Amino acid sequence: MNANRIHNFNAGPAALPLAVLEEIRDSFLNFAGSGMSITEISHRSKWFDGAINDAVDRTKRLLKLSDKFHVLFLQGGASTQFCMIPMNFLHGDHSADYVNTGTWSTKALKEAQLLGKQVKIVASSEDKDFSYIPKDIKFSNDATYIHITSNNTIKGTQWASFPDTQGVPLIADMSSDIMSQPLNVEKFGLIYAGAQKNIGPAGVCMVIIRDDMLKLAPDTVPSMLKYTTFVSKNSMYNTPPCFAIYTLQLVMKWLEDTIGGLENMEKINREKAQLLYGVIDSSDFYRGTAELESRSMMNVTFRLPNEELEEAFIQEALDNDLGGLKGHRSVGGCRASIYNATTLEAVGALTDFMKEFERKKG
Amino acid sequence: MNANRIHNFNAGPAALPLAVLEEIRDSFLNFAGSGMSITEISHRSKWFDGAINDAVDRTKRLLKLSDKFHVLFLQGGASTQFCMIPMNFLHGDHSADYVNTGTWSTKALKEAQLLGKQVKIVASSEDKDFSYIPKDIKFSNDATYIHITSNNTIKGTQWASFPDTQGVPLIADMSSDIMSQPLNVEKFGLIYAGAQKNIGPAGVCMVIIRDDMLKLAPDTVPSMLKYTTFVSKNSMYNTPPCFAIYTLQLVMKWLEDTIGGLENMEKINREKAQLLYGVIDSSDFYRGTAELESRSMMNVTFRLPNEELEEAFIQEALDNDLGGLKGHRSVGGCRASIYNATTLEAVGALTDFMKEFERKKG
């Protein structure tokens, strides 16, 4: 690795493409010939306009968005979306359907309930410790929207395909798998994603909102919590998180120009996931925790025979420059997050280490 | 200037200390020996704990905060505080006093009104185009808090001293003058500041909240909009804006270790302001827009004899590597923002240019 860098399997904030980091570093004292750092330029300048507009344009091209979709860059992470969504879309006798597939889904629906909104949990995988994605869900006839979490970082599950919602707008938290593969956005009313896993650093949340959703918000929603505020101002109603948006722009550029788009990105991601799940499945030492057909292509969760071995595994991996392999503190075990910027080389180094560790300790 | 950098008089995002920028650049691929960029490390890691805890500790030392104050790093800028403050502190028959000293004060009180909260505008300088800070204000007896904007970037005014509020908690938007001079924090219930002027990059808002304010918030406030959420989690309820907090930490370190604290910072800031106002006051060509005793030490607003000359001034200044001198788009004219990181050398270069411009065009 360059500059004593390690292979980074963090769940988020997570690895960024090395070329992106190098470009930021090299231009950090003088952005685009402005004579100022990206952290010092005005958000009302031609330099920042160039960055944010390019980020929007590349997002639209990568996801093949039609004109009825708006791309926003907000603050507060996906967690702020948990309250913004019901505040904007649920009022009067409206109610929403939520599918509960783990910690983040649970948080999302609890925030809606906290606001006194009507929500219906139409499916849950809590009965099996959130190890699968529910199928054949019966949605309400009158839901204003249906909320799902497309990928569950903690339990390592992911929707393999999205449900037919009969025209009801689907809202998805895609924080941990956005831009990891092509996406048919048409059935989504809103998609949101904290950037710090697949598309940028912490501090910016990408929101893709369909035009027809905007009219639902009542006037009493605070300006900073209302989507229309940001749609009408190209995400610059107030000072946006400039550095995070700029970094996201560079990641979009890398996805489009270096990787060659989301079809190529998916191929690489599938190869990485197959390599890693292959080692797990060919072993009695490692055991995957998610049900086969619900497995995540992004977060590979697995256990070793006991916690002592897991601790040794995580520590010895780190000694071998393989970082971030500890499972979420709420569940323990091991987890390798293999987002877009994690290279096939890194996954190869991990699987080599896993085989060697098993040979020694298995 | 190094690396073809210009003198930066932007109103925000604004200049950062060169040493801070250089440290970020030099460690950008490998933060604190982690083998990862600051943008790639987990917010639950020892590395990030080191950064955020140091940022909190230095803030407490610089402002001499007693134990009853909490230092938080939130997202959404000062604009999100405009709604969080009434959401947390005003309910039932509570009402608050607001002093209106310009655009930002107006936005703050409008957000409270939008939420249907009771607010009373106890003083305003709108009668003279916000060119002064009101004096001898009569506050309500029963206000839950009193809200002020300590420095007004657009009109270039600043409170020279804070009013006696008879024990009612003072809440201040200090986005544009926090840490520019020592502050007696005791009478404040809450202080907030978007970082991008005096203390860091865009994307993080510093909130200093007194312990007794926390009990006011009702249970129905969304988690991400409730101060207690962040107090109990050291600002890490969800993924915080890591890069912006880290940069802020370095600015606090610069303030404490290089400048030597806020007493020294004030001396430098007063010297810069006196130099600049001195040129304005000794000339009939330049005219300051704020009333003398309400003048800001941070944002020096001035006019030239006509708009044509102002345009020429701004352009010619830029040709001489003096950037960001255009007044806010809502008022026109000229403005030099001389926050902490703007050096005396930069102000000297500006005043030299101003004298030469007057000699040629005056």
XYZ file of C-alpha atoms in Angstrom:
724
model
C 0.000 0.000 0.000
C 1.035 3.630 -0.526
C 1.997 5.874 2.390
C 1.658 3.031 4.902
C -2.041 2.747 4.253
C -4.009 -0.274 5.427
C -6.804 -2.261 3.763
C -9.913 -0.633 5.181
C -13.047 -2.745 5.848
C -14.774 -0.138 8.037
C -18.568 -0.076 7.966
C -18.651 3.702 7.709
C -17.011 6.110 7.574
C -15.264 3.816 5.160
C -12.629 3.541 2.461
C -12.507 6.168 -0.275
C -10.802 5.695 -3.650
C -7.103 6.470 -3.288
C -7.172 8.650 -6.398
C -9.873 10.807 -4.794
C -7.845 11.264 -1.615
C -4.748 12.140 -3.605
C -6.592 14.763 -5.644
C -7.958 16.374 -2.472
C -4.515 16.404 -0.894
C -2.781 17.817 -3.961
C -5.220 20.706 -4.389
C -5.860 21.347 -0.718
C -4.105 24.719 -0.485
C -5.321 25.982 -3.839
C -8.624 24.690 -5.191
C -9.139 24.965 -8.954
C -6.776 27.899 -9.220
C -8.815 29.972 -6.744
C -5.836 30.602 -4.477
C -7.934 29.237 -1.606
C -8.603 25.821 -0.089
C -11.904 24.085 -0.891
C -12.602 24.703 2.822
C -12.156 28.459 2.362
C -14.070 29.270 -0.819
C -17.518 30.809 -0.824
C -20.418 28.486 -1.578
C -21.701 31.334 -3.787
C -18.577 31.234 -5.979
C -18.105 29.895 -9.503
C -15.653 27.367 -8.055
C -18.162 25.780 -5.718
C -20.937 25.988 -8.304
C -18.689 23.913 -10.544
C -18.292 21.247 -7.880
C -21.914 20.930 -6.755
C -23.347 21.086 -10.272
C -20.956 18.400 -11.437
C -21.924 16.245 -8.447
C -25.609 16.591 -9.349
C -25.038 15.975 -13.075
C -22.911 12.888 -12.525
C -25.417 11.477 -10.025
C -28.178 11.931 -12.578
C -26.169 10.230 -15.294
C -24.964 7.365 -13.112
C -28.497 6.567 -11.920
C -30.120 7.489 -15.256
C -32.512 9.849 -13.471
C -35.305 11.443 -15.443
C -36.129 15.130 -15.052
C -38.736 14.462 -12.414
C -36.030 13.640 -9.874
C -34.092 16.195 -7.837
C -30.684 15.480 -6.309
C -30.067 17.175 -2.956
C -27.137 17.287 -0.565
C -28.312 17.726 3.014
C -26.815 17.600 6.479
C -27.647 15.516 9.538
C -27.113 12.111 7.982
C -29.721 9.471 7.297
C -30.816 9.867 10.916
C -32.254 13.304 10.157
C -34.173 11.809 7.244
C -35.878 9.517 9.765
C -37.773 12.581 11.045
C -37.836 14.697 7.886
C -39.709 12.019 5.942
C -42.749 11.812 8.243
C -42.657 15.576 8.858
C -42.867 16.248 5.125
C -45.143 13.464 3.971
C -47.433 12.398 6.818
C -50.125 14.688 8.062
C -53.830 14.620 8.764
C -54.981 11.010 8.435
C -52.026 9.873 6.328
C -50.226 6.738 7.356
C -47.133 4.954 6.113
C -45.983 1.337 5.847
C -42.593 0.416 7.286
C -40.674 -2.810 6.764
C -38.461 -3.577 9.746
C -35.214 -5.281 8.753
C -32.957 -4.188 11.591
C -31.570 -1.381 13.721
C -31.835 1.373 11.118
C -35.348 0.472 10.003
C -36.379 0.402 13.650
C -34.911 3.837 14.251
C -36.642 5.199 11.157
C -40.082 4.014 12.232
C -39.582 5.056 15.857
C -38.922 8.648 14.795
C -42.192 8.662 12.854
C -44.007 7.305 15.915
C -42.308 9.851 18.175
C -43.839 12.592 16.040
C -47.261 11.019 16.620
C -47.560 9.897 13.008
C -49.482 6.805 11.946
C -47.164 4.040 10.876
C -47.856 0.391 10.209
C -45.127 -2.233 10.444
C -46.208 -4.419 7.535
C -43.327 -6.894 7.779
C -40.411 -7.619 10.058
C -37.557 -10.091 10.228
C -37.114 -9.589 13.956
C -38.358 -13.170 14.567
C -35.055 -14.500 13.225
C -32.765 -11.809 14.568
C -33.060 -9.789 11.344
C -31.102 -12.401 9.417
C -33.326 -12.187 6.320
C -35.370 -9.841 4.129
C -39.148 -10.518 4.327
C -40.906 -11.703 1.172
C -44.476 -11.505 -0.147
C -45.307 -8.469 1.922
C -48.890 -7.273 1.990
C -48.851 -3.499 1.904
C -51.716 -1.255 2.979
C -54.011 0.061 0.283
C -53.857 3.604 1.546
C -50.241 4.118 2.565
C -48.763 7.516 1.700
C -45.405 5.838 1.311
C -43.629 2.550 2.036
C -40.300 2.745 3.850
C -37.523 0.180 3.570
C -33.802 -0.045 4.338
C -32.199 -1.449 1.206
C -29.085 -2.820 2.896
C -28.605 -3.584 6.569
C -25.026 -2.971 7.627
C -25.273 -4.553 11.063
C -26.843 -7.901 10.124
C -25.424 -8.062 6.605
C -28.681 -8.389 4.676
C -29.810 -6.666 1.490
C -32.928 -6.582 -0.666
C -32.139 -8.637 -3.783
C -35.018 -6.949 -5.616
C -37.523 -4.304 -4.625
C -41.191 -5.085 -4.003
C -44.041 -4.124 -6.287
C -45.770 -1.359 -4.353
C -48.675 -0.878 -6.770
C -47.800 2.725 -7.375
C -47.334 3.712 -3.743
C -44.084 5.695 -3.492
C -41.237 3.621 -2.117
C -38.845 5.415 0.223
C -35.507 3.757 0.852
C -32.580 4.326 3.139
C -29.764 3.328 0.771
C -26.918 4.637 2.914
C -24.935 1.448 2.590
C -25.559 0.346 -0.976
C -26.300 3.393 -3.084
C -24.324 3.434 -6.332
C -23.075 -0.112 -5.748
C -25.102 -1.357 -8.720
C -27.547 0.000 -11.318
C -30.921 0.971 -9.908
C -34.332 1.430 -11.463
C -35.340 4.588 -9.629
C -38.806 4.991 -11.150
C -40.804 3.449 -8.309
C -39.016 5.432 -5.631
C -40.533 8.620 -4.239
C -37.415 9.310 -2.231
C -34.001 7.726 -1.756
C -31.585 8.872 0.906
C -28.059 7.905 1.728
C -25.546 9.128 4.278
C -22.483 9.481 2.074
C -19.910 7.949 4.402
C -20.183 4.381 3.138
C -20.300 4.262 -0.639
C -20.135 7.798 -1.974
C -18.152 10.170 0.196
C -17.138 11.283 3.666
C -19.371 11.774 6.699
C -21.208 15.090 6.789
C -23.421 14.960 3.718
C -26.556 12.981 2.942
C -27.638 12.481 -0.649
C -31.395 12.742 -1.172
C -33.068 11.909 -4.469
C -36.661 13.083 -4.453
C -39.393 12.715 -7.067
C -41.202 15.871 -8.010
C -44.669 14.715 -6.966
C -43.539 14.172 -3.370
C -42.776 17.858 -2.862
C -46.384 18.978 -2.777
C -47.151 16.879 0.307
C -45.270 19.043 2.824
C -47.361 21.379 4.998
C -46.278 25.021 5.464
C -45.472 24.504 9.124
C -42.408 22.351 8.487
C -39.275 24.314 9.498
C -37.323 25.606 6.504
C -34.259 23.469 7.191
C -36.400 20.321 7.412
C -38.428 20.866 4.271
C -37.327 19.332 0.981
C -38.761 22.157 -1.127
C -36.351 24.593 0.568
C -33.390 22.742 -0.862
C -34.928 21.889 -4.239
C -35.487 25.560 -5.014
C -31.947 26.541 -3.943
C -29.853 23.712 -5.440
C -29.068 22.544 -1.867
C -27.739 26.000 -0.980
C -30.469 27.614 1.101
C -27.805 28.038 3.759
C -24.090 27.233 3.676
C -23.818 23.604 2.554
C -21.128 21.174 3.755
C -18.782 22.228 0.952
C -15.882 19.871 1.576
C -18.112 16.804 1.855
C -19.989 17.708 -1.341
C -16.720 18.276 -3.189
C -15.397 14.896 -2.046
C -18.646 13.259 -3.129
C -18.261 14.941 -6.514
C -14.822 13.365 -6.905
C -16.241 9.949 -5.976
C -18.947 10.358 -8.646
C -16.223 11.311 -11.140
C -14.241 8.215 -10.169
C -17.355 6.026 -10.545
C -18.168 7.456 -13.942
C -14.753 8.023 -15.502
C -12.480 5.459 -13.852
C -14.850 2.593 -13.039
C -17.039 3.256 -16.052
C -20.473 3.389 -14.461
C -22.651 1.295 -12.180
C -22.780 -1.803 -14.403
C -19.016 -2.103 -14.073
C -19.165 -1.251 -10.388
C -21.650 -4.067 -9.822
C -19.387 -6.567 -11.587
C -16.481 -5.653 -9.339
C -18.664 -5.694 -6.234
C -20.094 -9.116 -7.107
C -16.627 -10.494 -7.664
C -15.470 -9.160 -4.287
C -18.514 -10.570 -2.477
C -18.267 -13.966 -4.190
C -14.608 -14.241 -3.269
C -15.330 -13.526 0.380
C -18.531 -15.578 0.733
C -16.717 -18.357 -1.142
C -14.119 -18.628 1.616
C -16.824 -18.558 4.295
C -18.971 -21.205 2.577
C -16.081 -23.558 1.887
C -15.142 -23.585 5.565
C -16.600 -24.971 8.791
C -14.510 -22.472 10.706
C -16.228 -19.349 9.397
C -20.021 -19.102 9.451
C -22.072 -16.438 7.645
C -24.887 -14.943 9.748
C -27.328 -13.838 7.036
C -29.647 -16.212 5.189
C -28.213 -17.085 1.783
C -30.689 -15.301 -0.441
C -30.684 -12.167 1.748
C -26.938 -11.764 1.878
C -25.490 -8.306 1.454
C -23.009 -7.572 -1.293
C -21.669 -4.746 0.879
C -21.395 -6.003 4.457
C -20.241 -9.570 4.933
C -21.038 -10.645 8.495
C -19.594 -13.849 9.890
C -18.708 -15.638 13.096
C -15.782 -17.819 14.146
C -16.168 -20.841 16.464
C -15.979 -18.655 19.588
C -15.512 -15.084 20.759
C -11.933 -15.660 21.802
C -11.025 -16.674 18.265
C -12.942 -13.696 16.909
C -10.914 -11.337 19.056
C -7.675 -12.970 17.960
C -8.820 -12.829 14.330
C -9.594 -9.101 14.464
C -6.326 -8.276 16.208
C -4.142 -10.446 14.001
C -5.835 -9.053 10.897
C -5.010 -5.540 12.062
C -1.408 -6.602 12.607
C -1.519 -7.600 8.930
C -2.866 -4.190 7.835
C -6.482 -5.408 7.495
C -8.599 -2.944 9.503
C -12.230 -2.505 10.537
C -13.227 -6.183 10.786
C -15.011 -6.022 14.122
C -18.775 -6.564 13.983
C -21.103 -3.774 15.108
C -20.870 -3.269 18.866
C -24.520 -4.310 19.239
C -24.033 -7.807 17.773
C -20.332 -8.720 17.997
C -18.700 -11.170 15.616
C -16.867 -10.120 12.476
C -17.838 -7.966 9.545
C -16.023 -7.024 6.380
C -17.563 -4.010 4.685
C -16.617 -4.121 1.041
C -18.089 -0.937 -0.371
C -17.266 0.465 -3.792
C -13.861 1.842 -2.827
C -12.642 -1.390 -1.258
C -10.524 -3.012 -3.934
C -10.502 -6.586 -5.143
C -6.882 -6.590 -4.047
C -7.952 -5.742 -0.494
C -10.538 -8.537 -0.483
C -7.901 -10.912 -1.839
C -5.549 -9.947 0.988
C -8.378 -10.584 3.470
C -9.312 -14.000 2.079
C -5.650 -15.046 2.030
C -5.417 -14.037 5.670
C -8.657 -15.868 6.536
C -7.410 -19.103 4.974
C -4.095 -18.817 6.789
C -5.806 -18.013 10.095
C -8.063 -21.042 9.731
C -5.092 -23.268 8.894
C -3.328 -22.176 12.080
C -6.305 -22.039 14.476
C -8.998 -24.158 12.888
C 1.802 33.925 -0.424
C 2.607 30.230 -0.513
C 1.318 27.997 -3.294
C -0.187 30.956 -5.175
C -2.645 31.623 -2.406
C -4.572 34.882 -2.218
C -5.535 37.089 0.726
C -9.003 35.859 1.584
C -11.639 38.289 2.898
C -14.600 35.973 2.322
C -17.538 36.302 4.718
C -17.875 32.537 5.102
C -16.737 29.956 4.289
C -13.645 31.973 5.036
C -9.901 31.861 5.526
C -8.409 29.143 7.706
C -4.947 29.303 9.288
C -2.361 28.160 6.764
C -0.724 25.879 9.350
C -4.066 24.076 9.805
C -4.460 23.548 6.080
C -0.912 22.266 5.778
C -1.378 19.786 8.617
C -4.569 18.436 7.012
C -2.852 18.110 3.649
C 0.243 16.419 5.040
C -1.702 13.780 6.996
C -4.535 13.352 4.518
C -3.657 9.823 3.376
C -2.674 8.579 6.816
C -4.279 10.168 9.855
C -2.404 9.811 13.160
C -0.699 6.617 12.007
C -4.032 4.866 11.383
C -3.172 3.994 7.802
C -6.427 5.692 6.783
C -7.533 9.208 5.870
C -9.441 11.255 8.470
C -12.322 10.854 5.997
C -12.081 7.045 6.225
C -11.721 6.325 9.944
C -14.573 5.160 12.108
C -16.127 7.739 14.398
C -16.071 4.964 17.024
C -12.275 4.651 16.821
C -9.602 5.809 19.258
C -8.322 8.109 16.524
C -11.537 10.054 16.169
C -12.136 10.030 19.926
C -8.785 11.770 20.236
C -9.835 14.470 17.782
C -13.315 15.213 19.125
C -12.292 15.087 22.784
C -9.422 17.456 22.129
C -11.798 19.807 20.278
C -14.150 19.812 23.288
C -11.355 20.235 25.844
C -9.711 23.099 23.997
C -13.059 24.853 23.516
C -13.696 24.594 27.262
C -10.267 25.971 28.088
C -10.373 28.789 25.529
C -13.778 29.997 26.740
C -13.101 29.107 30.387
C -16.320 27.099 30.529
C -17.461 25.738 33.881
C -18.736 22.177 34.219
C -22.333 23.215 33.703
C -21.688 23.839 29.996
C -21.682 21.160 27.285
C -19.882 21.565 23.962
C -21.636 19.941 21.010
C -20.834 19.610 17.321
C -24.004 19.432 15.243
C -24.943 19.527 11.587
C -27.249 21.797 9.616
C -25.511 25.074 10.379
C -26.843 27.953 12.438
C -29.982 27.790 10.276
C -30.999 24.500 11.883
C -30.547 26.088 15.308
C -33.184 28.630 14.286
C -35.769 25.838 14.543
C -34.111 23.628 17.162
C -34.092 26.414 19.744
C -37.860 27.024 19.792
C -38.556 23.294 19.391
C -36.514 22.509 22.492
C -37.280 25.489 24.692
C -40.712 26.884 23.813
C -43.826 24.904 24.560
C -47.157 25.423 26.270
C -47.470 29.110 27.141
C -43.755 29.840 26.939
C -42.627 32.802 24.908
C -39.262 34.213 23.928
C -37.814 37.674 23.307
C -35.948 38.297 20.060
C -33.790 41.275 19.168
C -33.815 41.927 15.445
C -30.484 43.235 14.158
C -30.572 41.989 10.570
C -31.108 39.145 8.139
C -29.992 36.351 10.450
C -31.968 37.579 13.463
C -35.004 37.894 11.213
C -34.589 34.332 9.951
C -34.193 33.054 13.506
C -37.410 34.636 14.731
C -39.347 33.681 11.608
C -38.556 30.004 12.164
C -39.923 30.262 15.699
C -43.086 31.918 14.362
C -43.412 29.279 11.625
C -43.592 26.658 14.351
C -46.447 28.579 15.936
C -44.353 29.603 18.930
C -44.895 32.838 20.824
C -42.109 35.299 20.169
C -41.868 38.976 20.991
C -39.590 41.316 19.041
C -38.411 43.490 21.915
C -36.058 45.655 19.860
C -35.103 46.154 16.242
C -32.721 48.316 14.255
C -34.707 47.929 11.071
C -35.671 51.633 11.225
C -32.120 52.562 10.217
C -31.427 49.707 7.849
C -29.900 47.592 10.634
C -26.913 49.919 10.878
C -26.772 49.831 14.688
C -27.278 47.628 17.749
C -30.285 48.697 19.887
C -29.580 49.922 23.415
C -31.596 50.069 26.654
C -33.846 47.213 25.634
C -36.808 46.402 27.841
C -37.123 42.632 27.981
C -40.269 40.755 28.981
C -40.554 39.611 32.573
C -41.569 36.120 31.616
C -39.421 35.249 28.598
C -38.106 31.685 28.494
C -35.050 32.990 26.679
C -33.764 36.087 24.897
C -32.299 35.610 21.431
C -29.670 37.851 19.859
C -27.223 37.726 16.948
C -23.892 38.832 18.385
C -22.364 39.937 15.088
C -24.158 40.777 11.867
C -22.078 39.841 8.861
C -24.208 41.567 6.260
C -24.503 45.008 7.843
C -21.216 44.904 9.739
C -22.549 45.496 13.246
C -21.651 43.789 16.512
C -22.772 43.946 20.136
C -20.026 45.787 22.028
C -21.323 44.341 25.302
C -24.166 42.005 26.151
C -27.338 43.177 27.888
C -28.246 42.455 31.478
C -31.097 39.962 31.106
C -31.943 39.720 34.816
C -31.267 36.013 34.896
C -33.238 35.101 31.761
C -31.047 32.801 29.634
C -29.456 34.621 26.746
C -29.213 32.672 23.490
C -26.815 33.981 20.877
C -25.989 33.207 17.293
C -22.230 33.810 17.406
C -21.459 32.315 14.011
C -19.371 35.258 12.929
C -17.556 36.294 16.077
C -17.158 33.250 18.315
C -13.621 32.880 19.666
C -12.645 36.290 18.308
C -12.252 37.638 21.855
C -12.707 36.442 25.446
C -16.322 35.882 26.451
C -18.078 35.721 29.775
C -20.335 32.764 29.079
C -22.151 32.653 32.420
C -25.302 34.521 31.357
C -25.764 32.452 28.210
C -28.126 29.483 28.161
C -26.993 28.550 24.672
C -24.455 29.799 22.156
C -24.320 28.495 18.607
C -21.972 29.110 15.730
C -21.703 27.732 12.242
C -17.996 26.984 12.097
C -17.256 28.344 8.650
C -16.303 31.860 9.671
C -14.050 31.846 12.727
C -13.481 28.266 13.802
C -13.517 25.771 10.956
C -14.986 24.694 7.629
C -18.650 24.559 6.628
C -20.464 21.442 7.811
C -20.316 21.688 11.586
C -22.087 23.959 14.045
C -20.668 24.441 17.529
C -23.313 24.546 20.264
C -22.493 25.434 23.860
C -25.433 24.655 26.099
C -25.917 25.203 29.815
C -27.101 22.222 31.785
C -30.338 23.795 33.065
C -31.599 24.340 29.498
C -31.704 20.611 28.771
C -34.695 19.869 30.960
C -36.966 22.157 28.920
C -37.275 19.889 25.864
C -40.488 17.866 25.515
C -40.311 14.154 24.634
C -41.870 14.713 21.225
C -38.865 16.514 19.766
C -37.245 14.274 17.115
C -34.002 12.676 18.320
C -31.817 14.501 15.824
C -33.290 17.863 16.844
C -32.995 17.430 20.585
C -29.954 18.719 22.440
C -30.080 15.986 25.088
C -29.493 13.370 22.363
C -26.101 14.847 21.592
C -25.130 15.736 25.165
C -25.487 12.114 26.255
C -23.483 10.818 23.277
C -20.631 13.360 23.072
C -22.102 14.551 19.721
C -21.956 11.006 18.336
C -25.536 9.768 18.427
C -25.130 9.164 14.722
C -22.098 9.564 12.464
C -20.819 13.092 13.042
C -19.196 15.291 10.357
C -15.745 13.898 11.163
C -13.618 15.955 8.803
C -15.208 19.246 9.847
C -14.802 18.423 13.558
C -11.184 17.437 13.014
C -10.494 20.709 11.191
C -12.196 22.637 13.978
C -9.992 20.799 16.460
C -6.892 21.995 14.614
C -8.209 25.569 14.629
C -8.740 25.349 18.410
C -5.180 24.028 18.736
C -3.892 26.929 16.651
C -5.862 29.414 18.773
C -4.574 27.949 22.009
C -0.983 26.979 21.162
C 0.047 29.347 18.373
C -2.000 32.478 19.087
C -1.938 31.916 22.834
C -5.627 32.198 23.691
C -8.494 34.599 23.173
C -6.902 37.609 24.903
C -4.141 37.532 22.310
C -6.610 36.841 19.520
C -8.595 39.925 20.515
C -5.471 42.109 20.432
C -4.693 40.978 16.906
C -8.307 41.361 15.790
C -8.522 44.884 17.249
C -5.315 45.846 15.497
C -6.633 44.539 12.175
C -9.966 46.337 12.575
C -8.355 49.612 13.652
C -6.046 49.540 10.667
C -8.918 49.047 8.267
C -11.414 51.435 9.884
C -8.566 53.939 10.157
C -8.188 54.038 6.396
C -11.938 54.355 5.934
C -12.277 57.142 8.518
C -9.351 59.159 7.208
C -10.849 59.227 3.727
C -13.819 60.891 2.053
C -13.648 58.256 -0.665
C -14.535 55.278 1.533
C -17.561 55.419 3.814
C -18.338 52.905 6.568
C -21.985 51.806 6.692
C -22.355 50.860 10.364
C -22.781 53.383 13.173
C -19.473 53.949 14.945
C -20.249 52.365 18.286
C -21.926 49.351 16.681
C -19.101 48.573 14.283
C -18.091 44.957 13.834
C -14.527 43.862 14.506
C -15.123 40.990 12.051
C -16.963 42.361 9.019
C -15.983 45.793 7.806
C -18.676 47.087 5.463
C -18.061 50.163 3.376
C -19.114 51.984 0.247
C -17.276 53.885 -2.436
C -18.664 57.017 -4.119
C -20.667 54.959 -6.631
C -21.400 51.402 -7.749
C -19.177 51.643 -10.775
C -16.199 52.421 -8.582
C -17.187 49.608 -6.231
C -17.171 47.125 -9.079
C -13.797 48.366 -10.277
C -12.467 48.213 -6.715
C -13.559 44.601 -6.210
C -12.152 43.501 -9.568
C -8.872 45.327 -9.250
C -8.444 44.015 -5.709
C -8.879 40.483 -7.015
C -6.280 41.174 -9.699
C -4.006 42.033 -6.783
C -4.755 38.752 -4.960
C -7.233 40.316 -2.527
C -10.389 38.169 -2.720
C -13.905 38.153 -1.281
C -14.447 41.917 -0.992
C -17.900 42.066 -2.513
C -20.700 42.984 -0.111
C -23.511 40.506 0.528
C -25.686 40.134 -2.555
C -28.672 41.547 -0.649
C -27.004 44.913 0.083
C -24.170 45.464 -2.399
C -21.159 47.625 -1.599
C -17.921 46.268 -0.229
C -17.098 44.121 2.764
C -13.833 42.875 4.166
C -14.332 39.993 6.561
C -11.324 39.866 8.835
C -11.953 36.809 10.971
C -9.351 35.189 13.212
C -7.445 33.500 10.403
C -7.104 36.642 8.297
C -3.637 37.932 9.072
C -2.491 41.448 9.888
C -0.327 41.100 6.786
C -3.451 40.517 4.681
C -5.187 43.560 6.162
C -2.037 45.572 5.527
C -2.040 44.490 1.897
C -5.697 45.515 1.647
C -5.201 48.952 3.209
C -2.204 49.598 0.963
C -4.362 48.708 -2.008
C -7.214 50.913 -0.758
C -4.945 53.937 -0.426
C -3.487 53.382 -3.880
C -6.953 52.893 -5.408
C -8.172 56.120 -3.820
C -5.071 57.976 -5.053
C -5.798 56.814 -8.605
C -9.591 57.104 -8.666
C -10.463 59.436 -5.793
